């Protein structure tokens, strides 16, 4: 997220942008897609974010932790332009190939990380002394392992529930994704994974009795997995255990840094509730660590309403896809909606690209 990493990934982002423009032109995206109300509203929201970045950089310059041009280039090259490539409707074969491509990419990335940082596998990757002994330029951010693990988890869970994929290999991949999320020390991705399971279980079961039965099975799996980690002597769940004991002892400082950021962000929103007051939270000079708070802080109530409309349309369009070969897009979208309650950012491509794909591939014309 620092400017060094922004510069380092620029060639890759430029390549992705050019490829997405090529896809948009080559496959002659139909006017039907571009004329959908949801797509128009999405690009309206893009304009609101870009306007905020320009305002904070050139019109009413602010002392930003990351330069406005970095924010702008990141948003354009990771969200706005790539959205064009995601406007191509997928047929059944392409949807399967896309899912497999993402799945294998996630597996390779996680396995690469486990090899590179194998000395830290027994402990909390984020908090271990191993990571602090390396310069940031030599380190893959724990957040990458967290969100890539979450995406892989969503695909595997969708395959199990909707495609009845109960192969041992799928359970193995599910375990790898779960370990990546735990190892990263990022609590919000694990909470999102739990909410995804809750949503799918509720959506798939036909009675309250079977719903609670399924939840008990999942609870048993979680307890068993946690017990195995603890008995093995691993400290990989260190951050989770620490938060549990802080909350249990009534520690008023438990999670206080995040709460303080949210309080500051909300106060900042109140400075200009109609159009917002800034792209960054002023104290930390970074985003507000809450997708919804960040939206109203940046774009005010107007932007907040626009976002809720987008999410509402996407949810109803995506529900129609769940049992099709494109249903995994909906689950990945949902996971970021859940994660956004505690972290992530409105500038996150993992939110916008599946969101666009869900609306483009839905038969519902909105």
XYZ file of C-alpha atoms in Angstrom:
366
model
C 0.000 0.000 0.000
C 3.041 2.297 0.243
C 4.248 4.426 -2.645
C 7.198 2.082 -3.262
C 4.871 -0.856 -3.916
C 2.675 1.365 -6.090
C 5.674 2.155 -8.311
C 6.811 -1.467 -8.320
C 3.448 -2.760 -9.586
C 2.911 -0.011 -12.172
C 4.207 -2.029 -15.186
C 1.877 -4.897 -14.278
C -1.089 -2.570 -13.772
C -0.367 -0.878 -17.099
C -0.338 -4.278 -18.820
C -3.656 -5.252 -17.189
C -5.196 -1.906 -18.188
C -4.133 -2.277 -21.831
C -5.421 -5.855 -21.927
C -8.809 -4.836 -20.496
C -9.134 -2.021 -23.049
C -8.311 -4.584 -25.775
C -10.996 -6.979 -24.478
C -13.535 -4.145 -24.358
C -12.849 -3.131 -27.980
C -12.127 -6.579 -29.439
C -15.310 -8.208 -28.188
C -17.478 -5.188 -28.922
C -19.219 -4.947 -25.548
C -22.899 -4.536 -26.367
C -24.892 -1.376 -25.718
C -27.205 -3.554 -23.646
C -24.432 -3.942 -21.060
C -23.404 -0.279 -21.071
C -27.017 0.862 -20.812
C -27.775 -1.146 -17.680
C -28.713 1.180 -14.862
C -26.375 -0.512 -12.382
C -23.354 -0.109 -14.683
C -24.137 3.572 -15.134
C -24.429 4.056 -11.361
C -21.122 2.251 -10.824
C -19.349 4.662 -13.162
C -21.085 7.572 -11.450
C -19.534 6.363 -8.204
C -16.136 6.114 -9.888
C -16.524 9.780 -10.870
C -17.318 10.716 -7.261
C -14.124 9.016 -6.014
C -11.976 10.576 -8.747
C -13.494 13.998 -7.991
C -12.600 13.565 -4.310
C -9.011 12.627 -5.194
C -8.685 15.677 -7.500
C -10.177 17.933 -4.845
C -7.806 16.751 -2.111
C -4.839 17.005 -4.481
C -5.380 20.123 -6.601
C -8.480 22.148 -5.609
C -8.264 22.047 -1.797
C -4.852 20.374 -1.265
C -4.515 18.301 1.890
C -1.486 16.871 3.661
C -1.923 13.272 2.521
C -0.085 10.194 3.740
C -0.074 8.875 0.164
C 0.025 11.344 -2.714
C -3.180 12.072 -4.587
C -1.573 11.037 -7.875
C -0.741 7.636 -6.384
C -4.366 7.207 -5.312
C -5.544 8.308 -8.753
C -3.206 6.030 -10.709
C -4.042 3.111 -8.429
C -7.798 3.608 -8.761
C -7.652 4.038 -12.540
C -5.286 1.128 -13.200
C -6.744 -1.327 -10.667
C -10.472 -0.511 -10.732
C -11.818 1.832 -13.412
C -10.020 0.602 -16.550
C -9.999 -3.109 -15.532
C -13.775 -2.816 -15.084
C -13.990 -2.543 -18.889
C -12.520 -6.021 -19.294
C -14.981 -7.452 -16.769
C -17.931 -6.246 -18.853
C -17.683 -9.189 -21.211
C -20.458 -11.687 -20.354
C -19.089 -15.176 -19.709
C -20.525 -18.278 -21.293
C -20.570 -21.527 -19.309
C -17.144 -22.685 -20.488
C -15.465 -19.314 -19.924
C -16.992 -19.051 -16.440
C -15.495 -22.431 -15.520
C -12.112 -21.505 -16.984
C -12.083 -18.157 -15.167
C -12.914 -19.871 -11.863
C -10.189 -22.457 -12.319
C -7.677 -19.790 -13.352
C -8.360 -17.722 -10.227
C -8.364 -20.819 -8.040
C -5.001 -22.075 -9.300
C -3.477 -18.576 -9.156
C -4.513 -18.248 -5.513
C -3.083 -21.690 -4.678
C 0.249 -20.910 -6.371
C 0.511 -17.537 -4.612
C -0.160 -19.019 -1.171
C 2.210 -21.956 -1.705
C 4.894 -19.542 -2.923
C 4.444 -17.512 0.269
C 4.639 -20.622 2.447
C 7.930 -21.558 0.768
C 9.417 -18.050 0.954
C 8.514 -17.578 4.617
C 8.614 -21.212 5.747
C 10.603 -20.228 8.851
C 7.551 -18.303 10.075
C 4.960 -21.040 9.498
C 4.726 -21.924 13.181
C 3.727 -18.455 14.314
C 1.605 -15.423 13.569
C 3.074 -14.114 10.296
C 1.996 -10.537 10.931
C 3.331 -10.248 14.470
C 6.356 -12.552 14.355
C 9.887 -11.250 14.787
C 10.687 -12.961 11.499
C 8.752 -10.372 9.507
C 10.063 -7.407 11.488
C 13.627 -8.432 10.668
C 13.010 -7.908 6.958
C 12.610 -4.625 5.128
C 9.111 -3.976 3.782
C 10.420 -4.165 0.218
C 11.339 -7.822 0.870
C 8.009 -8.752 2.387
C 4.675 -9.841 0.939
C 2.073 -8.000 3.012
C 0.021 -10.262 5.313
C -3.125 -8.660 3.853
C -2.316 -10.261 0.489
C -2.308 -13.741 2.019
C -5.496 -12.894 3.883
C -7.605 -11.739 0.935
C -6.213 -14.257 -1.539
C -6.954 -16.982 1.021
C -10.471 -15.587 1.419
C -11.110 -15.612 -2.351
C -9.879 -19.196 -2.587
C -12.039 -20.157 0.393
C -15.127 -18.632 -1.274
C -14.602 -20.578 -4.496
C -14.091 -23.880 -2.629
C -17.135 -23.363 -0.409
C -19.289 -22.489 -3.420
C -18.095 -25.645 -5.213
C -18.976 -27.765 -2.187
C -22.464 -26.348 -1.655
C -23.594 -25.636 -5.207
C -21.570 -28.093 -7.329
C -21.349 -30.905 -4.755
C -17.563 -31.055 -5.084
C -16.599 -33.227 -2.129
C -13.267 -34.427 -3.512
C -10.387 -34.731 -1.060
C -8.435 -32.216 -3.170
C -11.123 -29.578 -2.582
C -10.979 -30.116 1.186
C -7.179 -29.838 1.017
C -7.394 -26.547 -0.872
C -10.010 -25.347 1.628
C -7.567 -26.130 4.452
C -4.786 -24.226 2.668
C -7.033 -21.180 2.253
C -8.064 -21.322 5.906
C -4.440 -21.550 7.038
C -3.499 -18.559 4.849
C -6.188 -16.421 6.508
C -5.215 -17.513 10.028
C -1.478 -17.224 9.331
C -1.887 -13.682 7.997
C -3.264 -12.585 11.366
C -6.021 -10.588 9.638
C -9.132 -11.109 11.744
C -11.684 -9.481 9.440
C -11.129 -11.979 6.602
C -11.859 -14.884 8.958
C -15.023 -13.181 10.171
C -16.028 -12.656 6.546
C -15.429 -16.361 5.829
C -17.724 -17.279 8.741
C -20.450 -14.936 7.430
C -20.084 -16.411 3.934
C -20.630 -19.915 5.348
C -23.610 -18.612 7.333
C -25.132 -17.036 4.200
C -24.645 -20.101 2.009
C -25.926 -22.468 4.708
C -29.017 -20.325 5.239
C -29.582 -20.025 1.499
C -29.168 -23.763 0.866
C -31.045 -25.361 3.757
C -34.776 -25.866 3.463
C -35.676 -25.820 7.156
C -34.567 -24.187 10.386
C -33.659 -27.621 11.788
C -31.289 -28.474 8.937
C -29.835 -24.937 9.095
C -28.826 -25.271 12.751
C -27.609 -28.808 12.125
C -25.266 -27.505 9.421
C -24.074 -24.683 11.656
C -23.250 -27.149 14.439
C -21.165 -29.209 12.003
C -19.242 -26.109 10.916
C -18.766 -25.064 14.538
C -17.341 -28.490 15.341
C -14.917 -28.206 12.401
C -13.757 -24.756 13.576
C -13.261 -25.941 17.167
C -11.414 -29.055 15.999
C -9.117 -27.034 13.720
C -8.388 -24.502 16.470
C -7.674 -27.297 18.934
C -5.223 -28.951 16.543
C -3.334 -25.659 16.115
C -3.158 -25.069 19.875
C -2.086 -28.641 20.720
C 0.598 -28.526 18.035
C 2.236 -25.678 19.931
C 1.734 -23.285 17.032
C 1.342 -19.589 17.850
C -0.221 -18.867 14.463
C -3.484 -17.778 16.135
C -1.656 -15.400 18.489
C -3.526 -12.240 17.489
C -6.899 -13.950 17.832
C -6.082 -15.390 21.260
C -4.799 -12.005 22.446
C -8.005 -10.243 21.381
C -10.096 -12.967 23.075
C -8.301 -12.529 26.401
C -8.474 -8.728 26.140
C -12.230 -8.843 25.622
C -12.691 -11.493 28.316
C -10.774 -9.425 30.883
C -12.765 -6.305 30.010
C -9.733 -4.495 28.625
C -11.033 -1.131 27.414
C -8.135 -0.903 24.944
C -9.082 -4.098 23.075
C -9.226 -3.167 19.407
C -8.951 0.481 20.414
C -6.833 1.606 17.455
C -9.488 0.556 14.963
C -12.268 2.103 17.076
C -10.307 5.347 17.316
C -9.883 5.479 13.537
C -13.629 4.938 13.080
C -14.490 7.655 15.604
C -12.128 10.092 13.900
C -13.491 9.132 10.473
C -17.095 9.672 11.553
C -16.236 13.043 13.090
C -14.577 13.923 9.810
C -17.728 12.941 7.910
C -19.781 15.271 10.126
C -17.583 18.173 8.990
C -19.224 17.929 5.575
C -22.008 15.310 5.670
C -23.374 16.139 2.224
C -20.271 15.761 0.026
C -17.618 14.379 2.395
C -14.415 15.871 3.749
C -11.421 13.883 2.510
C -10.047 10.678 1.056
C -7.962 9.936 4.166
C -8.622 9.893 7.891
C -6.626 12.922 9.047
C -4.865 11.427 12.083
C -3.551 8.189 10.539
C -3.317 9.745 7.057
C -4.773 6.593 5.586
C -8.170 5.160 4.642
C -10.738 4.647 7.408
C -10.562 0.805 7.545
C -14.301 0.527 6.963
C -15.724 0.479 3.458
C -18.999 2.173 4.416
C -17.526 4.801 6.735
C -14.850 5.542 4.166
C -17.526 6.094 1.519
C -19.478 8.708 3.474
C -16.243 10.271 4.732
C -15.024 10.682 1.139
C -18.235 11.372 -0.772
C -20.796 12.268 1.911
C -24.367 11.018 2.183
C -24.815 11.379 -1.562
C -22.018 8.866 -2.246
C -23.236 6.646 0.593
C -26.707 6.373 -0.954
C -25.201 5.653 -4.377
C -23.070 2.843 -2.914
C -26.053 1.284 -1.113
C -28.038 1.296 -4.362
C -25.146 -0.420 -6.164
C -24.757 -3.070 -3.450
C -28.513 -3.665 -3.307
C -28.846 -4.175 -7.078
C -25.761 -6.402 -7.114
C -27.082 -8.572 -4.287
C -30.427 -9.249 -6.003
C -28.767 -9.777 -9.384
C -26.138 -12.057 -7.838
C -28.620 -14.296 -6.026
C -29.897 -15.410 -9.423
C -26.382 -16.577 -10.319
C -25.679 -18.703 -7.229
C -26.630 -22.070 -8.723
C -25.090 -21.315 -12.145
C -21.453 -21.641 -13.199
C -21.005 -17.950 -12.410
C -22.191 -18.190 -8.806
C -18.657 -18.004 -7.368
C -18.546 -14.340 -8.478
C -21.430 -13.595 -6.117
C -19.699 -15.306 -3.179
C -16.447 -13.376 -3.697
C -18.465 -10.144 -3.916
C -20.314 -10.999 -0.693
C -17.071 -11.760 1.150
C -15.770 -8.238 0.493
C -19.112 -6.705 1.475
C -18.733 -8.510 4.820
C -15.031 -7.678 5.135
C -15.819 -4.040 4.437
C -17.555 -3.728 7.795
C -14.197 -3.984 9.575
C -11.502 -3.207 7.037
C -10.644 -3.071 3.305
C -11.213 0.100 1.242
C -13.574 1.564 -1.303
C -10.535 1.639 -3.631
C -10.196 -2.159 -3.449
C -10.428 -3.907 -6.874
C -11.486 -7.168 -5.166
C -14.786 -5.391 -4.455
C -15.396 -3.678 -7.766
C -14.295 -6.240 -10.358
C -16.523 -9.135 -9.179
C -19.266 -6.565 -8.539
C -19.146 -5.461 -12.180
C -18.964 -9.077 -13.353
C -22.013 -10.058 -11.271
C -24.148 -7.312 -12.806
C -22.938 -7.968 -16.348
C -23.535 -11.724 -16.131
C -26.928 -11.509 -14.478
C -29.961 -12.130 -16.654
C -31.775 -9.424 -14.731
C -31.505 -6.146 -16.625
C -30.980 -3.404 -14.057
